[in-house]
Structure formats: C-alpha cells, structure tokens
Amino acid sequence: MEVMQVLHMNTGEGETSYAKNSIVQSKIISVATSIIHEAVEECLEKNFSDSMGIADLGCSSGPNTLMVISDIIDTIYATINQKGILLPEFRVSLNDLPGNDFNNVFISLPEFYNQLKTEKNIGPEGCFISGVPGSFYGRLFPKKSLHFVHSSSSLHWLSQVPRPLDSNIMPLNKGKIYISKSSPRSVFDAYLSQFKRDFSLFLKSRSAEMVVGGHMVLSFMGRVSADPSSEESCMQWELLAQALMSMALEGLIEEEKIDSFNAPYYAPSAQEVKSVVQEESSFTINCLEAIEIEWDGGAPGNNHFEKYNNKIENYNLSRGQQVAKTIRAVVESMLEVHFGREPMDELFKRYAEMVGDYFSRTTAKYIDLVISLTKKG
C-alpha cells in the first residue's frame, strides 16, 4: 500500500467528512493546550526573533486546522505585549500529505486573517501562511528555519505498512487488520521496527530544520501498557476487523482481502517513544504525558441524547454511531482503495453497532501521548 497516495481524511464538508467528524482530534488539541503554551513561552525566552517559523505537521482540514496556529499566535502576542517589544512576523507552514483537502484550508484563510487584524492588529504583512504538501518522514523545510513545531493526531500513522506484512506470501495476521491478541510475535516486532525507523527519521528531519533551542510539541495515539495488543491501543481496529469478517462470512467481501490489509498505524508505549528520542539524540524531553480521551470525544450530543432517552442500549448505539463517523472520516480513504466503495456504508453500520455493544460492557478510552521537546545545541 502506497500510504502517501491513499491516506487522507475524508474531504469536503459532507456528513462523512473529517470537517464534521473531528471532535476527538479537537479534544486532543484542547487537553494539550497548557503544554503548548509553556513550550511557546520557553521558546520565546531562548529564541526570540523578528521572524518566527512555525509549522503544524499533519494539519488536515476543517475547523481544527487553524486552532493551534491561532493559539500559538495568541500566546506569543500576550507574552510579547508584557515585554513591551514589537511582534515578530510569523512564517506559518501547514503540512499534510498531498491528498489532503488543502482547498478547504485555503478557503478559511481570509476569515483567519481578518480575525488577526481585528483582534491583534496583525495584517497580512505580519503573518504569512503557506501549505506544504509532503510526508513529514523526511525533510520539508530549509535548515534552521523553524522555531516552533506542532503535530497532533498524526504520528501514529506510519510511512508504510511494515514490510513483512505487506507481501503476497502467506498472510502473517490472518483475519486481522492490526495488532491483535491472536497476532504472532512477528507482527508485533514488524510494527515496532517500522515505528522506530519512522519516528527516528521524523526527529532527524526536524532537527535539521529547527533552530537550536527551538521547541516541538507532539501528540499522538499511544498506550500506557507494555503490551502492544492491549485494548487501549487496539480495540478500535479489532472491532473494525470483526465487522469486516462478519461481511466476509456473508459473502459481501472476500476474506482474502481482509488478510491482505494491514493498517499503517502504530500506537507506541511512552517508553518506546522515550527510547527513540534518546537514541536519535537531537532533542531533550521536557515532558511526556499520557492522557485519556473518550472514544467519542465526550461529544455533547450524546449527553443530550441520554437526557431525553432513558433506554441505555439506544444511548450506547448513539455513541457507537458517533465513533463510527469519526473513524470513517479518518480511515475510509484507505479502506475504499482496498475493498472498494460499495461495502463502506454497510461496514460502518455494522461497526457502529459493535462499538455500541462494546460501550455497554466497558468504558472505552484512547490513550493520547503528549511530548514536549527542545532542540539541542
């Protein structure tokens, strides 16, 4: 699978679009806000410049795209005002893979510029925003051009399916699409090795692009358990595999198609992340936190539903439908290339029911890892 070509969030603003189904990602950005603020303030202490390079890697599209950039500029504005010095100009780079809906991003820029002008008197000559398509597993920017780098809900995506799994020989992970309790050890090892290669390359690339003392805040799906097959990191994929297998049993899709699909995704443990950072050695870790996020992002619509409907099974189904929408907005592009367009509606209908049933039995939460880093001298 050519991940660069098929991985992108659902485009546009329709019912299955990422723009309308990114509440979990918004929640993740919100809970990391204090860490971002602290990192920005420290960056200004060490690296104040009259022209600051800021990059958001894996920016996607929709309402979350400019949320972090706005927050970073707000923090810089407040800090600079306290010191009574002139604002720097902002060089803002929004990066994602080429299939990203950059048109949606660019359409929102005039309103963003107007807001900057109205609230902070920052005109177009004070903030230059550009789109940078390409994989962040490699160089994207000139040397020493960035002061602050942010990435949210992106680094759990690998540059490719681990090679041992992406072959036409006997499938290693039969009936599954990601790590599972039934997966052989070779599957665990393949995913971990790919993550280590990718994350190390990410750090090496950013090290070349950032100034000494520059700061970076990254948040991505992970786990606190040492077990890579723990429910906290795998269950959303396990349920999706079960939905696919139920369709295969009815002849709606080919079982061989399931055996040959493996998600280019890995949810690392905090220790695995720390180990790669230390081995690559370009950055100092300021903090590394694990934060719990509800599968549906604690969507307010769910509380409203519960208030007016006392049937708990309907409430769980509603939450299941919400989760299915958020997952569909993220992974449908890959699934559609592999399985075709026709099965998608039925697949996510079944997935919603399975997630609803899972909610009836347990509390479902993701683990989001947030790490703040400083570029070494």
mmCIF file of C-alpha atoms in Angstrom:
data_model
loop_
_atom_site.group_PDB
_atom_site.id
_atom_site.type_symbol
_atom_site.label_atom_id
_atom_site.label_comp_id
_atom_site.label_asym_id
_atom_site.label_seq_id
_atom_site.Cartn_x
_atom_site.Cartn_y
_atom_site.Cartn_z
ATOM 1 C CA MET A 1 0.000 0.000 0.000
ATOM 2 C CA GLU A 2 1.373 3.412 -1.011
ATOM 3 C CA VAL A 3 0.402 5.270 2.140
ATOM 4 C CA MET A 4 1.320 8.697 0.752
ATOM 5 C CA GLN A 5 -1.213 8.243 -2.032
ATOM 6 C CA VAL A 6 -4.156 6.761 -0.125
ATOM 7 C CA LEU A 7 -4.014 8.212 3.398
ATOM 8 C CA HIS A 8 -6.050 11.367 3.829
ATOM 9 C CA MET A 9 -9.012 12.426 5.914
ATOM 10 C CA ASN A 10 -12.400 12.500 4.150
ATOM 11 C CA THR A 11 -12.586 15.724 2.191
ATOM 12 C CA GLY A 12 -15.296 18.393 1.889
ATOM 13 C CA GLU A 13 -17.975 19.195 4.453
ATOM 14 C CA GLY A 14 -20.458 16.351 3.953
ATOM 15 C CA GLU A 15 -21.866 14.008 6.602
ATOM 16 C CA THR A 16 -18.875 11.642 6.455
ATOM 17 C CA SER A 17 -16.253 14.402 6.119
ATOM 18 C CA TYR A 18 -13.425 14.924 8.561
ATOM 19 C CA ALA A 19 -14.501 18.562 8.889
ATOM 20 C CA LYS A 20 -17.770 17.415 10.509
ATOM 21 C CA ASN A 21 -16.365 14.444 12.425
ATOM 22 C CA SER A 22 -13.171 15.569 14.158
ATOM 23 C CA ILE A 23 -14.381 16.187 17.712
ATOM 24 C CA VAL A 24 -11.891 13.659 19.159
ATOM 25 C CA GLN A 25 -8.969 15.419 17.474
ATOM 26 C CA SER A 26 -10.291 18.762 18.732
ATOM 27 C CA LYS A 27 -10.411 17.370 22.270
ATOM 28 C CA ILE A 28 -6.823 16.131 21.967
ATOM 29 C CA ILE A 29 -5.656 19.596 20.904
ATOM 30 C CA SER A 30 -7.552 21.162 23.831
ATOM 31 C CA VAL A 31 -6.071 18.918 26.527
ATOM 32 C CA ALA A 32 -2.541 19.634 25.259
ATOM 33 C CA THR A 33 -3.051 23.420 25.329
ATOM 34 C CA SER A 34 -1.195 24.072 28.601
ATOM 35 C CA ILE A 35 1.840 22.124 27.362
ATOM 36 C CA ILE A 36 1.804 24.081 24.084
ATOM 37 C CA HIS A 37 1.600 27.410 25.960
ATOM 38 C CA GLU A 38 4.530 26.531 28.188
ATOM 39 C CA ALA A 39 6.633 25.402 25.220
ATOM 40 C CA VAL A 40 5.884 28.588 23.253
ATOM 41 C CA GLU A 41 6.827 30.793 26.211
ATOM 42 C CA GLU A 42 10.104 28.913 26.739
ATOM 43 C CA CYS A 43 10.840 29.169 23.025
ATOM 44 C CA LEU A 44 10.442 32.953 23.168
ATOM 45 C CA GLU A 45 12.816 33.184 26.137
ATOM 46 C CA LYS A 46 15.565 31.330 24.264
ATOM 47 C CA ASN A 47 14.877 32.139 20.640
ATOM 48 C CA PHE A 48 13.079 35.426 20.170
ATOM 49 C CA SER A 49 13.456 36.543 16.570
ATOM 50 C CA ASP A 50 11.878 39.243 14.434
ATOM 51 C CA SER A 51 10.756 36.454 12.049
ATOM 52 C CA MET A 52 9.462 33.227 13.588
ATOM 53 C CA GLY A 53 8.994 29.978 11.700
ATOM 54 C CA ILE A 54 6.034 27.881 12.903
ATOM 55 C CA ALA A 55 4.928 24.573 11.410
ATOM 56 C CA ASP A 56 1.887 22.385 12.008
ATOM 57 C CA LEU A 57 2.550 18.883 10.697
ATOM 58 C CA GLY A 58 -0.442 16.756 9.728
ATOM 59 C CA CYS A 59 -2.726 19.795 9.725
ATOM 60 C CA SER A 60 -5.631 18.083 7.875
ATOM 61 C CA SER A 61 -8.631 20.326 7.128
ATOM 62 C CA GLY A 62 -11.790 21.581 8.791
ATOM 63 C CA PRO A 63 -12.317 23.580 11.992
ATOM 64 C CA ASN A 64 -9.277 22.168 13.823
ATOM 65 C CA THR A 65 -6.738 23.199 11.179
ATOM 66 C CA LEU A 66 -6.000 26.718 12.370
ATOM 67 C CA MET A 67 -6.920 26.155 16.029
ATOM 68 C CA VAL A 68 -3.369 25.508 17.193
ATOM 69 C CA ILE A 69 -1.851 28.217 14.987
ATOM 70 C CA SER A 70 -4.310 30.726 16.440
ATOM 71 C CA ASP A 71 -3.458 29.596 19.968
ATOM 72 C CA ILE A 72 0.308 29.825 19.340
ATOM 73 C CA ILE A 73 -0.021 33.353 17.939
ATOM 74 C CA ASP A 74 -2.247 34.321 20.907
ATOM 75 C CA THR A 75 0.418 33.108 23.339
ATOM 76 C CA ILE A 76 3.220 34.929 21.524
ATOM 77 C CA TYR A 77 1.079 38.095 21.334
ATOM 78 C CA ALA A 78 0.334 38.048 25.071
ATOM 79 C CA THR A 79 3.959 37.334 26.028
ATOM 80 C CA ILE A 80 5.417 39.993 23.734
ATOM 81 C CA ASN A 81 2.917 42.631 24.923
ATOM 82 C CA GLN A 82 4.017 42.073 28.518
ATOM 83 C CA LYS A 83 7.618 42.752 27.492
ATOM 84 C CA GLY A 84 6.675 45.845 25.511
ATOM 85 C CA ILE A 85 8.534 44.834 22.343
ATOM 86 C CA LEU A 86 7.422 44.585 18.737
ATOM 87 C CA LEU A 87 5.703 41.468 17.451
ATOM 88 C CA PRO A 88 7.727 39.278 15.113
ATOM 89 C CA GLU A 89 6.419 38.349 11.692
ATOM 90 C CA PHE A 90 5.010 34.836 11.539
ATOM 91 C CA ARG A 91 6.007 32.334 8.861
ATOM 92 C CA VAL A 92 3.363 29.629 9.258
ATOM 93 C CA SER A 93 3.598 26.344 7.346
ATOM 94 C CA LEU A 94 0.657 23.932 7.228
ATOM 95 C CA ASN A 95 1.782 20.452 6.225
ATOM 96 C CA ASP A 96 -0.026 17.273 5.278
ATOM 97 C CA LEU A 97 0.125 14.561 2.624
ATOM 98 C CA PRO A 98 -0.689 15.631 -0.958
ATOM 99 C CA GLY A 99 -4.194 14.105 -0.820
ATOM 100 C CA ASN A 100 -5.209 16.461 1.996
ATOM 101 C CA ASP A 101 -8.077 18.865 1.306
ATOM 102 C CA PHE A 102 -5.877 21.972 1.130
ATOM 103 C CA ASN A 103 -8.613 23.826 -0.771
ATOM 104 C CA ASN A 104 -10.759 23.697 2.356
ATOM 105 C CA VAL A 105 -7.829 25.103 4.351
ATOM 106 C CA PHE A 106 -7.119 27.943 1.943
ATOM 107 C CA ILE A 107 -10.790 28.963 1.747
ATOM 108 C CA SER A 108 -10.746 29.580 5.510
ATOM 109 C CA LEU A 109 -7.658 31.838 5.433
ATOM 110 C CA PRO A 110 -9.355 35.205 4.615
ATOM 111 C CA GLU A 111 -11.513 34.892 7.736
ATOM 112 C CA PHE A 112 -8.459 33.948 9.786
ATOM 113 C CA TYR A 113 -6.517 36.975 8.515
ATOM 114 C CA ASN A 114 -9.480 39.250 9.257
ATOM 115 C CA GLN A 115 -9.607 37.929 12.812
ATOM 116 C CA LEU A 116 -5.890 38.583 13.301
ATOM 117 C CA LYS A 117 -6.300 42.133 12.004
ATOM 118 C CA THR A 118 -9.359 42.864 14.161
ATOM 119 C CA GLU A 119 -8.148 41.319 17.421
ATOM 120 C CA LYS A 120 -4.393 41.926 17.278
ATOM 121 C CA ASN A 121 -3.838 44.431 14.508
ATOM 122 C CA ILE A 122 -1.714 41.878 12.645
ATOM 123 C CA GLY A 123 -2.092 42.499 8.931
ATOM 124 C CA PRO A 124 -1.256 40.184 6.005
ATOM 125 C CA GLU A 125 2.311 41.537 6.051
ATOM 126 C CA GLY A 126 2.706 40.205 9.616
ATOM 127 C CA CYS A 127 1.584 36.599 9.084
ATOM 128 C CA PHE A 128 2.490 34.537 6.024
ATOM 129 C CA ILE A 129 0.676 31.190 5.788
ATOM 130 C CA SER A 130 1.545 28.530 3.222
ATOM 131 C CA GLY A 131 0.604 24.918 2.526
ATOM 132 C CA VAL A 132 3.411 22.361 2.376
ATOM 133 C CA PRO A 133 2.306 19.017 0.906
ATOM 134 C CA GLY A 134 4.550 16.041 1.622
ATOM 135 C CA SER A 135 5.449 13.366 4.154
ATOM 136 C CA PHE A 136 6.968 14.529 7.427
ATOM 137 C CA TYR A 137 9.063 11.347 7.367
ATOM 138 C CA GLY A 138 11.755 13.331 5.567
ATOM 139 C CA ARG A 139 12.817 16.935 5.058
ATOM 140 C CA LEU A 140 10.158 19.562 4.353
ATOM 141 C CA PHE A 141 11.769 22.907 5.238
ATOM 142 C CA PRO A 142 15.092 24.755 4.871
ATOM 143 C CA LYS A 143 17.779 24.296 7.510
ATOM 144 C CA LYS A 144 17.309 26.194 10.786
ATOM 145 C CA SER A 145 14.120 27.875 9.580
ATOM 146 C CA LEU A 146 11.689 26.728 12.294
ATOM 147 C CA HIS A 147 11.311 27.962 15.878
ATOM 148 C CA PHE A 148 8.225 26.008 16.869
ATOM 149 C CA VAL A 149 6.792 22.748 15.517
ATOM 150 C CA HIS A 150 3.464 21.183 16.413
ATOM 151 C CA SER A 151 1.814 17.942 15.355
ATOM 152 C CA SER A 152 -1.400 16.425 16.674
ATOM 153 C CA SER A 153 -3.103 13.098 15.871
ATOM 154 C CA SER A 154 -0.674 12.279 13.076
ATOM 155 C CA LEU A 155 2.469 10.462 14.196
ATOM 156 C CA HIS A 156 0.641 7.208 14.901
ATOM 157 C CA TRP A 157 0.410 6.900 11.093
ATOM 158 C CA LEU A 158 3.391 5.045 9.666
ATOM 159 C CA SER A 159 5.136 5.863 6.405
ATOM 160 C CA GLN A 160 4.234 2.397 5.123
ATOM 161 C CA VAL A 161 2.767 -0.937 6.142
ATOM 162 C CA PRO A 162 5.599 -2.897 7.811
ATOM 163 C CA ARG A 163 7.343 -4.828 5.024
ATOM 164 C CA PRO A 164 6.903 -8.348 6.495
ATOM 165 C CA LEU A 165 3.124 -7.741 6.443
ATOM 166 C CA ASP A 166 2.957 -6.060 3.044
ATOM 167 C CA SER A 167 3.707 -9.087 0.883
ATOM 168 C CA ASN A 168 1.819 -11.519 -1.298
ATOM 169 C CA ILE A 169 3.131 -14.537 0.556
ATOM 170 C CA MET A 170 1.170 -16.353 3.300
ATOM 171 C CA PRO A 171 -0.554 -13.665 5.460
ATOM 172 C CA LEU A 172 1.000 -13.290 8.914
ATOM 173 C CA ASN A 173 -2.034 -11.687 10.526
ATOM 174 C CA LYS A 174 -4.951 -13.689 9.132
ATOM 175 C CA GLY A 175 -8.406 -12.251 9.800
ATOM 176 C CA LYS A 176 -6.976 -9.112 11.407
ATOM 177 C CA ILE A 177 -6.069 -5.645 10.148
ATOM 178 C CA TYR A 178 -3.834 -4.535 13.027
ATOM 179 C CA ILE A 179 -2.143 -5.992 16.100
ATOM 180 C CA SER A 180 -4.452 -8.353 17.975
ATOM 181 C CA LYS A 181 -4.273 -10.772 20.898
ATOM 182 C CA SER A 182 -4.095 -13.571 18.316
ATOM 183 C CA SER A 183 -1.296 -11.944 16.295
ATOM 184 C CA PRO A 184 2.050 -13.774 16.244
ATOM 185 C CA ARG A 185 5.118 -12.139 17.778
ATOM 186 C CA SER A 186 6.484 -11.390 14.312
ATOM 187 C CA VAL A 187 3.576 -8.967 13.745
ATOM 188 C CA PHE A 188 4.366 -7.071 16.968
ATOM 189 C CA ASP A 189 8.047 -6.872 16.023
ATOM 190 C CA ALA A 190 7.309 -5.676 12.482
ATOM 191 C CA TYR A 191 5.115 -2.813 13.701
ATOM 192 C CA LEU A 192 7.563 -1.712 16.399
ATOM 193 C CA SER A 193 10.512 -1.768 13.979
ATOM 194 C CA GLN A 194 8.620 0.361 11.462
ATOM 195 C CA PHE A 195 7.627 2.867 14.152
ATOM 196 C CA LYS A 196 11.219 3.177 15.366
ATOM 197 C CA ARG A 197 12.514 3.813 11.837
ATOM 198 C CA ASP A 198 9.800 6.353 11.075
ATOM 199 C CA PHE A 199 9.908 8.288 14.340
ATOM 200 C CA SER A 200 13.711 8.436 14.282
ATOM 201 C CA LEU A 201 13.617 9.830 10.729
ATOM 202 C CA PHE A 202 10.975 12.355 11.793
ATOM 203 C CA LEU A 203 13.194 13.595 14.625
ATOM 204 C CA LYS A 204 16.309 13.701 12.439
ATOM 205 C CA SER A 205 14.458 15.710 9.761
ATOM 206 C CA ARG A 206 13.049 18.212 12.237
ATOM 207 C CA SER A 207 16.450 18.578 13.906
ATOM 208 C CA ALA A 208 17.932 19.827 10.636
ATOM 209 C CA GLU A 209 15.048 22.278 10.121
ATOM 210 C CA MET A 210 14.854 23.780 13.618
ATOM 211 C CA VAL A 211 16.991 26.403 15.299
ATOM 212 C CA VAL A 212 18.919 25.440 18.429
ATOM 213 C CA GLY A 213 16.580 25.831 21.394
ATOM 214 C CA GLY A 214 13.506 25.529 19.187
ATOM 215 C CA HIS A 215 10.552 23.693 20.693
ATOM 216 C CA MET A 216 8.293 20.948 19.444
ATOM 217 C CA VAL A 217 5.035 19.584 20.909
ATOM 218 C CA LEU A 218 3.710 16.301 19.514
ATOM 219 C CA SER A 219 0.570 14.381 20.445
ATOM 220 C CA PHE A 220 -0.469 11.019 19.026
ATOM 221 C CA MET A 221 -2.269 7.812 19.904
ATOM 222 C CA GLY A 222 -0.310 5.518 22.203
ATOM 223 C CA ARG A 223 -0.636 3.297 25.232
ATOM 224 C CA VAL A 224 0.475 3.038 28.860
ATOM 225 C CA SER A 225 0.612 -0.754 28.816
ATOM 226 C CA ALA A 226 3.800 -2.541 27.770
ATOM 227 C CA ASP A 227 1.573 -4.975 25.846
ATOM 228 C CA PRO A 228 1.148 -3.821 22.206
ATOM 229 C CA SER A 229 -2.068 -5.855 21.931
ATOM 230 C CA SER A 230 -3.783 -4.161 24.894
ATOM 231 C CA GLU A 231 -7.364 -2.989 24.359
ATOM 232 C CA GLU A 232 -6.419 0.661 24.960
ATOM 233 C CA SER A 233 -4.408 0.714 21.739
ATOM 234 C CA CYS A 234 -6.015 -1.980 19.563
ATOM 235 C CA MET A 235 -9.722 -2.353 20.259
ATOM 236 C CA GLN A 236 -10.965 0.135 17.660
ATOM 237 C CA TRP A 237 -9.119 -1.885 14.991
ATOM 238 C CA GLU A 238 -10.242 -5.223 16.466
ATOM 239 C CA LEU A 239 -13.901 -4.220 16.183
ATOM 240 C CA LEU A 240 -13.368 -2.997 12.628
ATOM 241 C CA ALA A 241 -11.799 -6.364 11.737
ATOM 242 C CA GLN A 242 -14.801 -8.133 13.283
ATOM 243 C CA ALA A 243 -17.178 -6.008 11.202
ATOM 244 C CA LEU A 244 -15.219 -6.892 8.065
ATOM 245 C CA MET A 245 -15.177 -10.595 8.934
ATOM 246 C CA SER A 246 -18.953 -10.594 9.512
ATOM 247 C CA MET A 247 -19.351 -9.280 5.966
ATOM 248 C CA ALA A 248 -16.922 -11.884 4.625
ATOM 249 C CA LEU A 249 -18.994 -14.665 6.225
ATOM 250 C CA GLU A 250 -21.988 -13.402 4.241
ATOM 251 C CA GLY A 251 -20.003 -13.182 1.024
ATOM 252 C CA LEU A 252 -20.176 -9.392 0.865
ATOM 253 C CA ILE A 253 -16.397 -9.054 0.699
ATOM 254 C CA GLU A 254 -13.558 -11.529 0.163
ATOM 255 C CA GLU A 255 -11.835 -12.859 3.263
ATOM 256 C CA GLU A 256 -8.528 -12.790 1.373
ATOM 257 C CA LYS A 257 -8.940 -9.020 1.101
ATOM 258 C CA ILE A 258 -9.057 -8.767 4.884
ATOM 259 C CA ASP A 259 -5.975 -10.974 5.249
ATOM 260 C CA SER A 260 -4.027 -8.709 2.883
ATOM 261 C CA PHE A 261 -4.966 -5.414 4.568
ATOM 262 C CA ASN A 262 -2.794 -4.152 7.423
ATOM 263 C CA ALA A 263 -3.214 -0.674 8.911
ATOM 264 C CA PRO A 264 -0.176 1.631 8.531
ATOM 265 C CA TYR A 265 -0.599 2.639 12.161
ATOM 266 C CA TYR A 266 1.145 2.092 15.472
ATOM 267 C CA ALA A 267 0.233 3.214 18.991
ATOM 268 C CA PRO A 268 3.561 3.193 20.870
ATOM 269 C CA SER A 269 4.107 2.999 24.595
ATOM 270 C CA ALA A 270 5.555 6.017 26.383
ATOM 271 C CA GLN A 271 8.762 4.043 26.958
ATOM 272 C CA GLU A 272 9.105 3.241 23.251
ATOM 273 C CA VAL A 273 8.744 6.924 22.396
ATOM 274 C CA LYS A 274 11.264 7.949 25.032
ATOM 275 C CA SER A 275 13.722 5.301 23.824
ATOM 276 C CA VAL A 276 13.651 6.540 20.210
ATOM 277 C CA VAL A 277 14.118 10.187 21.278
ATOM 278 C CA GLN A 278 17.107 9.289 23.423
ATOM 279 C CA GLU A 279 18.693 7.103 20.753
ATOM 280 C CA GLU A 280 18.254 9.708 17.979
ATOM 281 C CA SER A 281 19.690 12.263 20.467
ATOM 282 C CA SER A 282 18.795 15.583 18.765
ATOM 283 C CA PHE A 283 16.186 16.632 21.341
ATOM 284 C CA THR A 284 15.760 16.948 25.092
ATOM 285 C CA ILE A 285 12.445 15.724 26.539
ATOM 286 C CA ASN A 286 10.756 18.406 28.644
ATOM 287 C CA CYS A 287 7.683 16.341 29.489
ATOM 288 C CA LEU A 288 5.902 13.215 28.318
ATOM 289 C CA GLU A 289 2.321 12.666 29.444
ATOM 290 C CA ALA A 290 -0.368 10.076 28.768
ATOM 291 C CA ILE A 291 -3.901 11.485 28.609
ATOM 292 C CA GLU A 292 -7.179 9.563 28.408
ATOM 293 C CA ILE A 293 -9.662 10.606 25.714
ATOM 294 C CA GLU A 294 -13.149 9.133 25.347
ATOM 295 C CA TRP A 295 -13.716 7.336 22.057
ATOM 296 C CA ASP A 296 -16.474 9.771 21.129
ATOM 297 C CA GLY A 297 -14.596 12.774 22.482
ATOM 298 C CA GLY A 298 -17.246 13.308 25.156
ATOM 299 C CA ALA A 299 -19.496 14.678 22.415
ATOM 300 C CA PRO A 300 -22.163 16.971 23.922
ATOM 301 C CA GLY A 301 -24.741 15.485 21.570
ATOM 302 C CA ASN A 302 -24.507 12.224 23.480
ATOM 303 C CA ASN A 303 -25.387 13.793 26.826
ATOM 304 C CA HIS A 304 -28.344 15.493 25.152
ATOM 305 C CA PHE A 305 -29.476 12.133 23.802
ATOM 306 C CA GLU A 306 -29.207 10.486 27.218
ATOM 307 C CA LYS A 307 -31.233 13.253 28.844
ATOM 308 C CA TYR A 308 -34.211 12.621 26.584
ATOM 309 C CA ASN A 309 -33.952 8.843 26.194
ATOM 310 C CA ASN A 310 -33.626 6.534 29.152
ATOM 311 C CA LYS A 311 -33.006 3.405 27.090
ATOM 312 C CA ILE A 312 -29.323 2.741 27.674
ATOM 313 C CA GLU A 313 -28.997 0.473 24.624
ATOM 314 C CA ASN A 314 -30.087 3.350 22.399
ATOM 315 C CA TYR A 315 -27.647 5.644 24.154
ATOM 316 C CA ASN A 316 -24.796 3.206 23.525
ATOM 317 C CA LEU A 317 -25.833 2.826 19.882
ATOM 318 C CA SER A 318 -25.798 6.615 19.551
ATOM 319 C CA ARG A 319 -22.253 6.718 20.931
ATOM 320 C CA GLY A 320 -21.321 3.854 18.620
ATOM 321 C CA GLN A 321 -22.616 5.803 15.645
ATOM 322 C CA GLN A 322 -20.623 8.861 16.708
ATOM 323 C CA VAL A 323 -17.427 6.812 16.976
ATOM 324 C CA ALA A 324 -18.088 5.116 13.635
ATOM 325 C CA LYS A 325 -18.365 8.532 11.996
ATOM 326 C CA THR A 326 -15.065 9.733 13.470
ATOM 327 C CA ILE A 327 -13.255 6.542 12.449
ATOM 328 C CA ARG A 328 -14.820 6.547 8.982
ATOM 329 C CA ALA A 329 -13.698 10.131 8.381
ATOM 330 C CA VAL A 330 -10.114 9.049 9.069
ATOM 331 C CA VAL A 331 -9.689 5.561 7.552
ATOM 332 C CA GLU A 332 -12.247 5.369 4.742
ATOM 333 C CA SER A 333 -9.808 6.545 2.065
ATOM 334 C CA MET A 334 -7.523 3.547 2.719
ATOM 335 C CA LEU A 335 -10.341 1.035 3.085
ATOM 336 C CA GLU A 336 -12.050 2.203 -0.093
ATOM 337 C CA VAL A 337 -8.896 1.714 -2.170
ATOM 338 C CA HIS A 338 -8.535 -1.837 -0.840
ATOM 339 C CA PHE A 339 -12.135 -3.071 -0.525
ATOM 340 C CA GLY A 340 -13.968 -0.814 -2.981
ATOM 341 C CA ARG A 341 -16.579 1.894 -2.460
ATOM 342 C CA GLU A 342 -19.663 -0.317 -2.319
ATOM 343 C CA PRO A 343 -19.151 -2.018 1.099
ATOM 344 C CA MET A 344 -18.410 1.175 3.051
ATOM 345 C CA ASP A 345 -21.922 2.114 4.218
ATOM 346 C CA GLU A 346 -22.670 -1.426 5.407
ATOM 347 C CA LEU A 347 -19.251 -1.781 7.021
ATOM 348 C CA PHE A 348 -19.607 1.319 9.188
ATOM 349 C CA LYS A 349 -23.220 0.489 10.028
ATOM 350 C CA ARG A 350 -22.028 -2.813 11.500
ATOM 351 C CA TYR A 351 -19.058 -1.138 13.114
ATOM 352 C CA ALA A 352 -21.351 1.370 14.862
ATOM 353 C CA GLU A 353 -23.424 -1.496 16.296
ATOM 354 C CA MET A 354 -20.314 -3.332 17.529
ATOM 355 C CA VAL A 355 -18.907 -0.189 19.138
ATOM 356 C CA GLY A 356 -22.284 0.456 20.793
ATOM 357 C CA ASP A 357 -22.221 -3.071 22.203
ATOM 358 C CA TYR A 358 -18.650 -2.524 23.420
ATOM 359 C CA PHE A 359 -19.751 0.661 25.225
ATOM 360 C CA SER A 360 -22.416 -1.395 27.026
ATOM 361 C CA ARG A 361 -19.686 -3.567 28.528
ATOM 362 C CA THR A 362 -16.853 -1.181 29.309
ATOM 363 C CA THR A 363 -15.582 2.395 29.320
ATOM 364 C CA ALA A 364 -13.757 2.988 26.039
ATOM 365 C CA LYS A 365 -10.901 5.482 26.076
ATOM 366 C CA TYR A 366 -7.913 6.203 23.877
ATOM 367 C CA ILE A 367 -4.504 6.954 25.306
ATOM 368 C CA ASP A 368 -3.018 10.106 23.822
ATOM 369 C CA LEU A 369 0.704 10.689 24.356
ATOM 370 C CA VAL A 370 1.843 14.319 24.509
ATOM 371 C CA ILE A 371 5.564 15.046 24.373
ATOM 372 C CA SER A 372 7.342 18.409 24.556
ATOM 373 C CA LEU A 373 10.866 18.566 23.139
ATOM 374 C CA THR A 374 13.689 21.112 22.817
ATOM 375 C CA LYS A 375 16.282 21.066 20.018
ATOM 376 C CA LYS A 376 19.752 20.525 21.467
ATOM 377 C CA GLY A 377 22.729 22.731 20.632
#
